[in-house]
Amino acid sequence: MSIAAAIAETADEGPKGPPPKRRGRFIPYLLMLPGALWLGIFFLVPLVTLFLTSLQTPVAGGDVGQFEQTFNFANYPETLTDPNYYVPLFRSFLYSASATILALLIGYPLAYGIAFKAGRFRNVLLVMVIAPFFVSFILRTIAWRQILADEGPVVAVLRVIGLVGPTGGVYPSAIAVVAGLTYNFLPFMTLPIYASLERVDHRLVEAAGDLYASPWTGFRKVTLPLSMPGVVAGTLLTFIPAAGDYVNAALLGTPKNTMIGNRIEFTFLSVNDYPTAAVLSFILMASILIMVLLYVRRVGTEDLV
Amino acid sequence: MSVDTSTGQAAPERLSAGRRVRRWLGANALRVYMGIAFVYLLLPVAYTFLFSFNDAGRTNLTWQGFTFDNWLNPCGAPQVCQSVVNSLTLGLLVTLVATILGTLIAFALVRYRFRGRSTTNLLIFLPMATPEVVLGSSLLALFLNIFVPLGFWTVMIAHVMFCISFVVVTVKARLASLDPRLEQAAMDLYASEAQAFRRITLPLVAPGIAAAALLAFSLSFDDFIITNFNSGQFTTFPKFVYVSATRGIPPQANVIASAMFFIALALVVIGQVIGVRRRKG
């Protein structure tokens, strides 16, 4: 049905498949060869190329975009100490962490309601969660411009409540960027949580009630822990793409809201400063990997792959 | 609903309006919350649809008035339809290749134990855990270093690369939930291994493969970031929309997006209805 559901599926491997065969030693390798080659050549090799590119320096007296391999590791500290780069990097993590928390706050009750309270409308509601995917995400992000514009409905309501002044607005701003990020990845949060909530055995919750647990305690001690694999999958599926996204910041923010993705894109495609862009890509990937590892270790679901 | 109950028990305790609202909210908090969440999810879709009727020339930003012209003339703006054709061609080819390669890997991973199995699992997982910006820029670095001209084929290579993993996990999930005894039963009834595979396994895995193919197509069709890095002059629909965002997006883009929304929705509904019928019959 969706990426999210598919990953949630792998997050806690369901019923075990048929007993693995041992004969035909070469068959699995033959089956995997074409796909593994594709990933090797077009995923792993490019990562190596990117790393080599990140150690290049400009050719002396050469044109823009001409670089030579000098294994200049100083590119890393140089880029990292430049506020043009570390500020957007920090901002990326701030925005994507905010979006992840917001998506969790919206997505968990939504998934819970669909799993336990929707009755025969369950499938309809599920389709409504994935329906946004049927419209190009760039157009949906642009629709947020119209919704959040000064003459749009959101600002009108906020002005009545008094949250923004009569001339104030929310687009373009950091709030609009975070709202857009939350919006774009909300289904990725909701679906895995739904997938793990759906498997929760109702009798366990009832048993907690029989043992005099209040509904809230029952939820906290039974349902919530059982849905943790979905929460972990959902937060990762939101945080990782949100941290690298640049479409929301470009369409809903000001230059003051640029994220690291915008910097990488601009440095790579407009400035043609490939080494710096490569350094930024590597730093982004490394910091995400470290954060994900720490997070997964802390939450305690190792069985992700 | 709240009105009914309050008129039913009119006399015993007189509740103030505020208290009644609070009581109703207490009972229906989750529903209200879900309603707001769905508004949040679907409002941009509604806006996209609404603005497909906007009587705006090239800059479809503010409401100018209602018209059917955009729907009657969906190719009216330059390049819109060409970009859609490009995206569809690309999507179909990517789906075909990624589904085949990914399904083969899924079979190898579920059906066999072999050296390097966990390494392969990691190789499948990594592209999904890598931000698109990194995937796109690293592949561009490769193409630049070996002087490959950018265009349709570089985008196709990139899309297949990031779609394979999603196909693998989708097919793998379906394959892992199959009852192995079905295949054994077929072989007990003198089916050869090939026959058992063709008559039993394949039909049972088919829905998983179909889901994976749909997923690959929608990922490819909607991708922007990786495409933007590796496409050169080649324009897909999302790229067309993004590039024209600075100058103003023609309302025809909204027409096409809305039409695709309803086609996809219809397909899902038909699929659900068929599924329900099968379960009943």
Coordinates of C-alpha atoms in Angstrom, one line a residue:
Chain A
M1 CA 0.0 0.0 0.0
S2 CA 2.7 2.4 0.9
I3 CA 6.3 2.9 1.7
A4 CA 5.5 3.4 5.3
A5 CA 3.4 0.3 5.6
A6 CA 6.0 -1.7 3.8
I7 CA 8.7 -0.6 6.2
A8 CA 6.5 -1.1 9.2
E9 CA 6.0 -4.5 7.8
T10 CA 9.8 -5.2 7.9
A11 CA 10.2 -3.4 11.2
D12 CA 8.8 -6.4 13.1
E13 CA 8.9 -9.3 10.7
G14 CA 5.5 -10.9 10.7
P15 CA 5.0 -14.7 10.3
K16 CA 8.1 -16.5 9.3
G17 CA 8.2 -17.7 5.7
P18 CA 8.9 -21.1 4.4
P19 CA 11.9 -23.0 5.6
P20 CA 14.9 -21.6 3.6
K21 CA 16.3 -23.9 1.1
R22 CA 19.9 -25.0 1.3
R23 CA 20.4 -26.6 -2.1
G24 CA 21.1 -24.6 -5.2
R25 CA 23.9 -22.6 -3.8
F26 CA 24.2 -20.2 -6.8
I27 CA 20.5 -19.5 -7.3
P28 CA 20.2 -16.8 -4.7
Y29 CA 23.3 -15.0 -6.1
L30 CA 21.9 -15.2 -9.6
L31 CA 18.6 -13.8 -8.4
M32 CA 20.2 -10.9 -6.7
L33 CA 22.9 -10.2 -9.2
P34 CA 21.1 -7.6 -11.5
G35 CA 19.5 -5.6 -8.6
A36 CA 22.6 -5.7 -6.4
L37 CA 24.8 -4.6 -9.4
W38 CA 22.4 -1.7 -10.0
L39 CA 22.6 -0.6 -6.4
G40 CA 26.3 -1.2 -6.3
I41 CA 27.1 0.9 -9.4
F42 CA 24.5 3.6 -8.9
F43 CA 24.3 3.8 -5.1
L44 CA 27.6 2.7 -3.5
V45 CA 30.0 3.8 -6.2
P46 CA 28.5 7.3 -6.3
L47 CA 28.9 7.5 -2.5
V48 CA 32.6 6.8 -3.0
T49 CA 32.8 9.3 -5.9
L50 CA 31.1 11.8 -3.7
F51 CA 33.6 11.2 -0.9
L52 CA 36.5 11.7 -3.4
T53 CA 34.8 14.8 -4.8
S54 CA 34.6 16.2 -1.2
L55 CA 38.4 16.1 -1.0
Q56 CA 39.1 18.0 -4.3
T57 CA 40.4 21.5 -4.6
P58 CA 40.0 24.0 -7.5
V59 CA 42.4 23.8 -10.3
A60 CA 44.8 26.8 -10.0
G61 CA 43.8 29.3 -12.7
G62 CA 41.1 26.9 -14.0
D63 CA 37.5 27.7 -14.9
V64 CA 34.5 27.5 -12.5
G65 CA 33.7 23.9 -11.9
Q66 CA 37.2 22.6 -12.5
F67 CA 38.6 20.6 -9.7
E68 CA 41.5 18.2 -9.1
Q69 CA 41.9 15.4 -6.7
T70 CA 44.2 16.6 -3.9
F71 CA 42.8 14.6 -0.9
N72 CA 42.4 17.8 0.9
F73 CA 40.8 16.8 4.2
A74 CA 40.8 20.4 5.3
N75 CA 37.7 20.9 3.2
Y76 CA 35.7 19.4 6.1
P77 CA 36.8 21.7 8.9
E78 CA 36.7 24.7 6.5
T79 CA 33.1 24.0 5.5
L80 CA 32.0 23.1 9.0
T81 CA 33.3 26.4 10.6
D82 CA 31.6 28.5 7.9
P83 CA 28.3 30.0 9.4
N84 CA 26.9 29.9 5.8
Y85 CA 26.8 26.2 6.2
Y86 CA 26.6 25.2 9.9
V87 CA 23.7 27.5 10.5
P88 CA 21.5 25.9 7.8
L89 CA 22.7 22.5 9.0
F90 CA 21.6 23.2 12.5
R91 CA 18.3 24.8 11.2
S92 CA 17.6 21.6 9.2
F93 CA 17.7 19.5 12.3
L94 CA 15.7 22.0 14.3
Y95 CA 13.0 22.1 11.6
S96 CA 12.9 18.4 10.9
A97 CA 12.8 17.5 14.6
S98 CA 9.9 20.0 15.2
A99 CA 8.1 18.5 12.2
T100 CA 8.7 15.0 13.5
I101 CA 7.3 15.8 16.9
L102 CA 4.3 17.6 15.4
A103 CA 3.6 14.8 13.0
L104 CA 3.8 12.3 15.9
L105 CA 1.3 14.4 17.9
I106 CA -1.1 14.5 15.0
G107 CA -0.4 11.1 13.5
Y108 CA -0.5 8.9 16.7
P109 CA -4.1 9.9 17.7
L110 CA -5.1 9.7 14.1
A111 CA -3.7 6.2 13.7
Y112 CA -5.2 5.2 17.0
G113 CA -8.7 6.4 16.0
I114 CA -8.5 4.6 12.7
A115 CA -7.3 1.4 14.3
F116 CA -9.7 1.2 17.2
K117 CA -12.6 3.6 16.7
A118 CA -13.3 3.7 13.0
G119 CA -15.4 0.5 12.7
R120 CA -16.5 -0.1 9.2
F121 CA -15.1 3.3 8.0
R122 CA -11.6 2.1 8.6
N123 CA -10.7 1.5 5.0
V124 CA -12.3 4.8 3.9
L125 CA -10.2 6.7 6.5
L126 CA -7.0 4.8 5.4
V127 CA -7.6 5.9 1.8
M128 CA -8.1 9.4 3.1
V129 CA -4.7 9.3 4.7
I130 CA -2.9 8.2 1.5
A131 CA -5.1 10.3 -0.8
P132 CA -2.7 13.3 -0.6
F133 CA -0.1 11.2 -2.3
F134 CA -2.2 11.1 -5.4
V135 CA -1.5 14.8 -6.0
S136 CA 2.1 15.9 -6.8
F137 CA 3.7 16.9 -3.6
I138 CA 5.1 20.1 -5.2
L139 CA 1.6 21.3 -6.1
R140 CA 0.4 20.5 -2.6
T141 CA 3.3 22.5 -1.1
I142 CA 2.4 25.3 -3.4
A143 CA -1.2 25.0 -2.3
W144 CA 0.0 25.8 1.2
R145 CA 1.3 29.2 -0.1
Q146 CA -2.3 30.0 -1.1
I147 CA -3.7 28.7 2.2
L148 CA -1.2 30.5 4.3
A149 CA -1.2 33.7 2.2
D150 CA -2.2 37.0 3.9
E151 CA -5.6 36.9 2.2
G152 CA -6.0 33.2 2.9
P153 CA -8.2 31.5 5.5
V154 CA -5.6 30.6 8.1
V155 CA -4.3 34.2 8.5
A156 CA -8.0 35.4 8.6
V157 CA -8.7 33.1 11.5
L158 CA -5.4 33.9 13.3
R159 CA -6.2 37.6 13.0
V160 CA -9.6 37.2 14.6
I161 CA -8.1 35.2 17.5
G162 CA -5.4 37.8 17.7
L163 CA -2.4 35.5 17.3
V164 CA -1.1 37.6 14.5
G165 CA -1.5 41.4 14.1
P166 CA -3.7 43.0 11.5
T167 CA -0.7 43.3 9.1
G168 CA 1.1 40.1 10.2
G169 CA 1.2 36.9 8.3
V170 CA 2.6 33.4 8.4
Y171 CA 3.9 32.9 4.9
P172 CA 6.7 33.0 4.2
S173 CA 8.2 32.1 7.5
A174 CA 9.8 29.3 9.6
I175 CA 6.4 28.4 10.8
A176 CA 5.2 27.8 7.2
V177 CA 8.2 25.7 6.5
V178 CA 7.7 23.5 9.6
A179 CA 4.0 23.3 8.8
G180 CA 4.8 22.2 5.2
L181 CA 7.3 19.6 6.4
T182 CA 4.9 18.2 9.0
Y183 CA 2.2 18.1 6.3
N184 CA 4.3 16.4 3.7
F185 CA 5.5 13.6 5.9
L186 CA 2.4 13.1 8.1
P187 CA 1.2 10.0 6.2
F188 CA 4.6 8.4 6.6
M189 CA 4.2 8.8 10.4
T190 CA 0.6 7.7 10.5
L191 CA 0.7 4.5 8.4
P192 CA 3.4 2.6 10.3
I193 CA 1.9 3.5 13.6
Y194 CA -1.5 2.3 12.3
A195 CA 0.1 -0.9 11.1
S196 CA 1.5 -1.8 14.5
L197 CA -1.6 -0.6 16.4
E198 CA -3.8 -2.8 14.2
R199 CA -1.9 -5.8 15.4
V200 CA -2.4 -5.1 19.1
D201 CA -4.5 -7.8 20.6
H202 CA -7.6 -6.3 22.2
R203 CA -7.7 -8.9 24.9
L204 CA -4.4 -7.6 26.3
V205 CA -6.0 -4.2 26.8
E206 CA -9.1 -5.8 28.3
A207 CA -6.9 -7.9 30.6
A208 CA -5.2 -4.7 31.9
G209 CA -8.7 -3.3 32.6
D210 CA -9.7 -6.5 34.4
L211 CA -6.6 -6.0 36.6
Y212 CA -8.0 -2.5 37.6
A213 CA -5.8 -0.5 35.3
S214 CA -7.5 2.8 34.3
P215 CA -8.0 3.2 30.5
W216 CA -5.0 5.6 30.6
T217 CA -2.8 3.2 32.4
G218 CA -3.9 0.4 30.1
F219 CA -2.9 2.6 27.1
R220 CA 0.4 3.6 28.7
K221 CA 1.4 0.1 29.8
V222 CA 0.0 -2.1 27.0
T223 CA -1.0 -0.3 23.8
L224 CA 1.8 2.3 23.7
P225 CA 4.7 -0.2 24.2
L226 CA 3.2 -2.6 21.6
S227 CA 3.0 0.3 19.1
M228 CA 6.6 1.4 19.6
P229 CA 7.9 -0.3 16.4
G230 CA 5.5 1.7 14.4
V231 CA 6.5 4.9 16.3
V232 CA 10.1 4.3 15.6
A233 CA 9.5 3.5 11.9
G234 CA 7.3 6.6 11.6
T235 CA 9.7 9.0 13.2
L236 CA 12.5 7.8 11.1
L237 CA 10.4 8.0 7.9
T238 CA 9.6 11.6 8.8
F239 CA 12.9 12.8 10.3
I240 CA 15.3 11.5 7.6
P241 CA 13.6 12.9 4.5
A242 CA 12.6 16.1 6.3
A243 CA 16.2 16.8 7.3
G244 CA 17.3 16.6 3.7
D245 CA 14.3 18.3 2.1
Y246 CA 14.7 21.7 0.4
V247 CA 11.4 22.0 -1.4
N248 CA 9.4 23.2 1.6
A249 CA 12.1 25.7 2.6
A250 CA 12.4 27.0 -1.0
L251 CA 8.6 27.3 -1.5
L252 CA 7.4 28.3 1.9
G253 CA 10.3 30.1 3.6
T254 CA 12.5 33.2 3.2
P255 CA 16.3 33.1 2.6
K256 CA 16.5 33.2 6.4
N257 CA 14.9 29.8 6.5
T258 CA 17.3 27.9 4.2
M259 CA 18.0 24.4 5.2
I260 CA 21.1 22.3 4.4
G261 CA 19.3 20.8 1.4
N262 CA 18.9 24.2 -0.2
R263 CA 22.6 24.9 0.4
I264 CA 23.6 21.6 -1.2
E265 CA 21.4 22.2 -4.2
F266 CA 22.5 25.7 -4.6
T267 CA 26.2 25.0 -4.1
F268 CA 26.1 22.0 -6.5
L269 CA 23.8 23.2 -9.3
S270 CA 24.2 27.0 -9.2
V271 CA 27.7 27.7 -7.8
N272 CA 29.2 24.5 -9.3
D273 CA 31.4 24.2 -6.2
Y274 CA 31.2 20.4 -6.1
P275 CA 33.7 19.7 -3.3
T276 CA 31.8 22.0 -0.8
A277 CA 28.5 20.5 -1.8
A278 CA 30.0 17.0 -1.4
V279 CA 31.3 17.8 2.0
L280 CA 27.9 19.1 3.0
S281 CA 26.2 15.9 1.7
F282 CA 28.5 13.8 3.7
I283 CA 28.1 15.8 6.9
L284 CA 24.3 15.6 6.5
M285 CA 24.4 11.9 5.9
A286 CA 26.8 11.2 8.8
S287 CA 24.9 13.3 11.3
I288 CA 21.6 11.7 10.3
L289 CA 23.2 8.2 10.7
I290 CA 24.6 9.1 14.1
M291 CA 21.3 10.5 15.3
V292 CA 19.3 7.5 14.0
L293 CA 21.7 5.1 15.7
L294 CA 21.5 6.9 19.0
Y295 CA 17.7 7.1 18.7
V296 CA 17.2 3.5 17.8
R297 CA 19.5 2.4 20.5
R298 CA 17.7 4.5 23.1
V299 CA 14.2 3.4 22.0
G300 CA 15.5 -0.1 21.9
T301 CA 14.3 -1.6 18.6
E302 CA 17.3 -3.0 17.0
D303 CA 15.4 -5.2 14.6
L304 CA 14.9 -2.5 11.9
V305 CA 16.6 -4.1 8.9
Chain B
M1 CA -25.9 13.9 18.6
S2 CA -25.3 16.1 21.7
V3 CA -28.5 18.0 21.0
D4 CA -30.5 14.7 21.2
T5 CA -29.2 13.6 24.5
S6 CA -29.5 17.0 26.2
T7 CA -33.2 17.4 25.1
G8 CA -33.9 13.8 26.2
Q9 CA -32.8 14.4 29.8
A10 CA -34.0 18.0 29.8
A11 CA -35.1 18.5 33.4
P12 CA -32.7 16.8 35.9
E13 CA -29.7 19.1 35.6
R14 CA -29.5 22.3 33.7
L15 CA -26.2 22.5 32.0
S16 CA -24.8 25.8 30.8
A17 CA -23.9 26.0 27.2
G18 CA -20.2 26.0 28.0
R19 CA -20.5 22.9 30.1
R20 CA -22.5 21.1 27.5
V21 CA -19.8 21.9 24.9
R22 CA -17.2 20.7 27.2
R23 CA -19.0 17.5 28.0
W24 CA -19.6 16.8 24.3
L25 CA -15.9 17.5 23.6
G26 CA -14.9 15.1 26.4
A27 CA -16.9 12.3 24.8
N28 CA -15.8 13.1 21.2
A29 CA -12.4 14.5 21.7
L30 CA -10.7 11.9 19.5
R31 CA -13.2 12.4 16.7
V32 CA -12.8 16.1 16.7
Y33 CA -9.1 15.7 16.7
M34 CA -9.2 13.3 13.8
G35 CA -11.5 15.7 11.9
I36 CA -9.0 18.5 12.3
A37 CA -6.2 16.2 11.2
F38 CA -8.1 15.2 8.1
V39 CA -8.8 18.8 7.2
Y40 CA -5.0 19.4 7.5
L41 CA -4.3 16.5 5.3
L42 CA -6.8 17.2 2.6
L43 CA -7.1 21.0 2.5
P44 CA -4.2 21.3 0.0
V45 CA -5.8 18.7 -2.2
A46 CA -9.0 20.7 -2.2
Y47 CA -7.1 23.8 -3.0
T48 CA -5.3 22.2 -5.9
F49 CA -8.7 21.1 -7.2
L50 CA -10.3 24.5 -6.6
F51 CA -7.5 26.4 -8.3
S52 CA -7.8 24.2 -11.4
F53 CA -11.0 26.3 -12.1
N54 CA -9.2 29.6 -11.6
D55 CA -9.6 32.0 -14.4
A56 CA -5.9 33.0 -14.2
G57 CA -3.6 33.2 -17.2
R58 CA -0.2 32.2 -16.2
T59 CA 0.1 33.1 -12.5
N60 CA -2.3 30.9 -10.6
L61 CA -1.7 32.4 -7.2
T62 CA -4.8 34.3 -6.2
W63 CA -8.4 33.6 -7.1
Q64 CA -9.5 35.4 -10.3
G65 CA -12.9 33.9 -11.1
F66 CA -14.4 30.6 -12.1
T67 CA -13.9 29.0 -15.5
F68 CA -14.0 25.6 -17.2
D69 CA -11.5 26.7 -19.8
N70 CA -8.5 25.0 -18.1
W71 CA -10.3 21.7 -18.0
L72 CA -11.4 22.0 -21.7
N73 CA -7.9 22.8 -22.7
P74 CA -5.5 20.9 -20.4
C75 CA -2.6 21.2 -22.8
G76 CA -3.1 25.0 -23.2
A77 CA 0.0 26.0 -21.4
P78 CA 3.3 25.3 -23.1
Q79 CA 5.2 22.2 -22.0
V80 CA 2.6 21.0 -19.5
C81 CA 1.6 18.0 -21.5
Q82 CA 5.1 17.2 -22.7
S83 CA 6.3 17.0 -19.1
V84 CA 3.4 14.7 -18.2
V85 CA 4.2 12.4 -21.2
N86 CA 7.8 12.4 -20.1
S87 CA 6.9 11.5 -16.5
L88 CA 4.5 8.7 -17.7
T89 CA 7.1 7.2 -20.0
L90 CA 9.8 7.4 -17.4
G91 CA 7.5 6.0 -14.7
L92 CA 6.4 3.0 -16.8
L93 CA 10.0 2.0 -17.7
V94 CA 11.3 2.6 -14.1
T95 CA 8.4 0.5 -12.7
L96 CA 9.1 -2.4 -15.1
V97 CA 12.8 -2.5 -14.4
A98 CA 12.6 -1.8 -10.6
T99 CA 9.8 -4.3 -10.1
I100 CA 11.7 -7.1 -11.8
L101 CA 15.0 -6.5 -10.1
G102 CA 13.4 -5.9 -6.7
T103 CA 11.2 -9.0 -6.9
L104 CA 14.2 -11.2 -7.7
I105 CA 16.1 -9.9 -4.7
A106 CA 13.0 -10.4 -2.5
F107 CA 12.8 -14.1 -3.5
A108 CA 16.4 -14.6 -2.9
L109 CA 16.2 -13.0 0.6
V110 CA 13.1 -14.9 1.8
R111 CA 13.6 -18.2 0.1
Y112 CA 17.3 -18.8 0.6
R113 CA 19.9 -18.6 3.4
F114 CA 23.2 -17.7 2.0
R115 CA 26.5 -15.9 2.8
G116 CA 26.1 -12.2 2.5
R117 CA 22.4 -12.2 3.2
S118 CA 22.6 -9.6 6.0
T119 CA 24.9 -7.5 3.9
T120 CA 22.3 -7.5 1.2
N121 CA 19.6 -6.5 3.7
L122 CA 21.8 -3.6 4.7
L123 CA 22.4 -2.6 1.0
I124 CA 18.6 -2.6 0.5
F125 CA 18.0 -0.5 3.7
L126 CA 20.7 2.1 3.2
P127 CA 19.2 3.9 0.1
M128 CA 15.9 4.3 2.0
A129 CA 17.7 5.8 5.0
T130 CA 19.7 8.2 2.9
P131 CA 18.3 11.7 2.3
E132 CA 17.3 12.3 -1.4
V133 CA 19.6 15.2 -1.6
V134 CA 22.6 12.9 -1.0
L135 CA 21.3 10.3 -3.4
G136 CA 20.8 12.9 -6.1
S137 CA 24.1 14.7 -5.6
S138 CA 26.2 11.6 -5.3
L139 CA 24.9 10.2 -8.5
L140 CA 25.4 13.6 -10.2
A141 CA 29.0 13.5 -8.9
L142 CA 29.5 10.2 -10.6
F143 CA 27.9 11.3 -13.9
L144 CA 30.0 14.5 -13.9
N145 CA 33.2 12.6 -13.2
I146 CA 32.8 10.1 -16.0
F147 CA 31.2 12.7 -18.4
V148 CA 27.8 11.1 -18.9
P149 CA 25.4 13.5 -20.5
L150 CA 22.4 14.2 -18.3
G151 CA 18.9 13.4 -19.6
F152 CA 16.2 10.8 -19.8
W153 CA 18.5 7.8 -19.1
T154 CA 20.4 9.3 -16.2
V155 CA 17.0 10.1 -14.5
M156 CA 15.8 6.5 -15.3
I157 CA 19.0 5.1 -13.7
A158 CA 18.5 7.2 -10.6
H159 CA 14.8 6.3 -10.2
V160 CA 15.3 2.6 -10.6
M161 CA 18.1 2.9 -8.0
F162 CA 15.8 4.4 -5.3
C163 CA 12.8 2.3 -6.2
I164 CA 14.4 -1.1 -6.0
S165 CA 14.6 -1.0 -2.1
F166 CA 10.9 -0.2 -1.8
V167 CA 9.9 -3.0 -4.2
V168 CA 12.1 -5.4 -2.2
V169 CA 10.5 -4.6 1.2
T170 CA 7.0 -4.7 -0.3
V171 CA 7.3 -8.1 -2.0
K172 CA 9.3 -9.5 0.9
A173 CA 6.5 -8.7 3.3
R174 CA 4.0 -10.6 1.1
L175 CA 6.3 -13.5 0.5
A176 CA 7.2 -13.9 4.2
S177 CA 3.5 -14.2 5.1
L178 CA 2.9 -17.0 2.6
D179 CA 2.1 -20.4 4.1
P180 CA 4.9 -22.7 2.9
R181 CA 2.7 -25.8 3.2
L182 CA 0.7 -24.7 0.1
E183 CA 3.8 -25.2 -2.1
Q184 CA 4.7 -28.4 -0.3
A185 CA 1.1 -29.7 -0.9
A186 CA 1.4 -29.0 -4.6
M187 CA 4.7 -30.9 -4.8
D188 CA 3.1 -33.8 -2.8
L189 CA 0.6 -33.9 -5.6
Y190 CA 3.4 -34.4 -8.1
A191 CA 3.8 -30.9 -9.3
S192 CA 7.4 -30.1 -10.2
E193 CA 9.1 -27.3 -8.4
A194 CA 8.6 -25.1 -11.5
Q195 CA 4.9 -25.9 -11.7
A196 CA 4.4 -25.3 -8.0
F197 CA 6.1 -22.0 -8.4
R198 CA 4.0 -21.0 -11.4
R199 CA 0.6 -22.3 -10.2
I200 CA 0.8 -21.6 -6.5
T201 CA 3.5 -19.2 -5.4
L202 CA 3.4 -16.7 -8.2
P203 CA -0.4 -16.1 -8.0
L204 CA -0.2 -15.8 -4.2
V205 CA 2.6 -13.2 -4.4
A206 CA 1.1 -11.4 -7.3
P207 CA -0.8 -8.8 -5.2
G208 CA 2.4 -8.0 -3.4
I209 CA 4.2 -7.5 -6.7
A210 CA 1.4 -5.4 -8.0
A211 CA 1.5 -3.2 -4.9
A212 CA 5.2 -2.9 -5.3
A213 CA 4.8 -1.8 -8.9
L214 CA 2.2 0.8 -8.0
L215 CA 4.5 2.1 -5.3
A216 CA 7.5 2.3 -7.7
F217 CA 5.4 4.1 -10.2
S218 CA 4.1 6.7 -7.8
L219 CA 7.5 7.2 -6.3
S220 CA 9.0 7.8 -9.7
F221 CA 6.2 9.9 -11.0
D222 CA 6.3 12.2 -7.9
D223 CA 10.0 12.5 -7.4
F224 CA 11.5 15.9 -7.7
I225 CA 14.8 16.2 -5.7
I226 CA 16.7 13.3 -7.3
T227 CA 15.3 14.2 -10.7
N228 CA 16.4 17.8 -10.4
F229 CA 20.0 16.8 -9.8
N230 CA 20.2 14.3 -12.7
S231 CA 17.9 15.5 -15.4
G232 CA 19.8 18.2 -17.3
Q233 CA 17.3 19.6 -19.8
F234 CA 14.9 16.7 -19.5
T235 CA 11.7 17.9 -17.7
T236 CA 9.3 15.8 -15.7
F237 CA 5.9 17.0 -14.4
P238 CA 7.1 17.8 -10.8
K239 CA 10.2 19.5 -12.2
F240 CA 8.0 21.6 -14.6
V241 CA 5.8 22.7 -11.7
Y242 CA 8.8 23.5 -9.4
V243 CA 10.6 25.5 -12.2
S244 CA 7.5 27.4 -13.1
A245 CA 6.7 28.2 -9.4
T246 CA 8.9 31.3 -9.6
R247 CA 7.1 32.7 -12.6
G248 CA 3.7 31.4 -11.8
I249 CA 2.2 27.9 -12.4
P250 CA -0.4 27.7 -15.2
P251 CA -3.7 26.4 -13.9
Q252 CA -3.4 23.5 -16.4
A253 CA -0.9 21.9 -14.0
N254 CA -3.7 21.8 -11.4
V255 CA -6.1 20.3 -13.9
I256 CA -3.7 17.5 -14.6
A257 CA -2.9 16.9 -10.9
S258 CA -6.6 16.9 -10.1
A259 CA -7.4 14.5 -12.9
M260 CA -4.7 12.1 -11.8
F261 CA -6.0 12.4 -8.2
F262 CA -9.5 11.2 -9.3
I263 CA -8.1 8.5 -11.5
A264 CA -5.9 7.1 -8.7
L265 CA -8.8 7.4 -6.2
A266 CA -11.1 5.5 -8.6
L267 CA -8.5 2.8 -9.0
V268 CA -8.2 2.4 -5.2
V269 CA -12.0 2.3 -4.8
I270 CA -12.4 -0.3 -7.5
G271 CA -9.6 -2.3 -6.0
Q272 CA -11.2 -2.2 -2.6
V273 CA -14.6 -3.2 -4.0
I274 CA -13.1 -6.2 -5.8
G275 CA -11.3 -7.1 -2.6
V276 CA -14.5 -7.0 -0.5
R277 CA -16.4 -9.1 -3.2
R278 CA -13.7 -11.7 -3.2
R279 CA -13.7 -12.1 0.5
K280 CA -17.4 -12.4 0.5
G281 CA -17.8 -14.7 -2.5

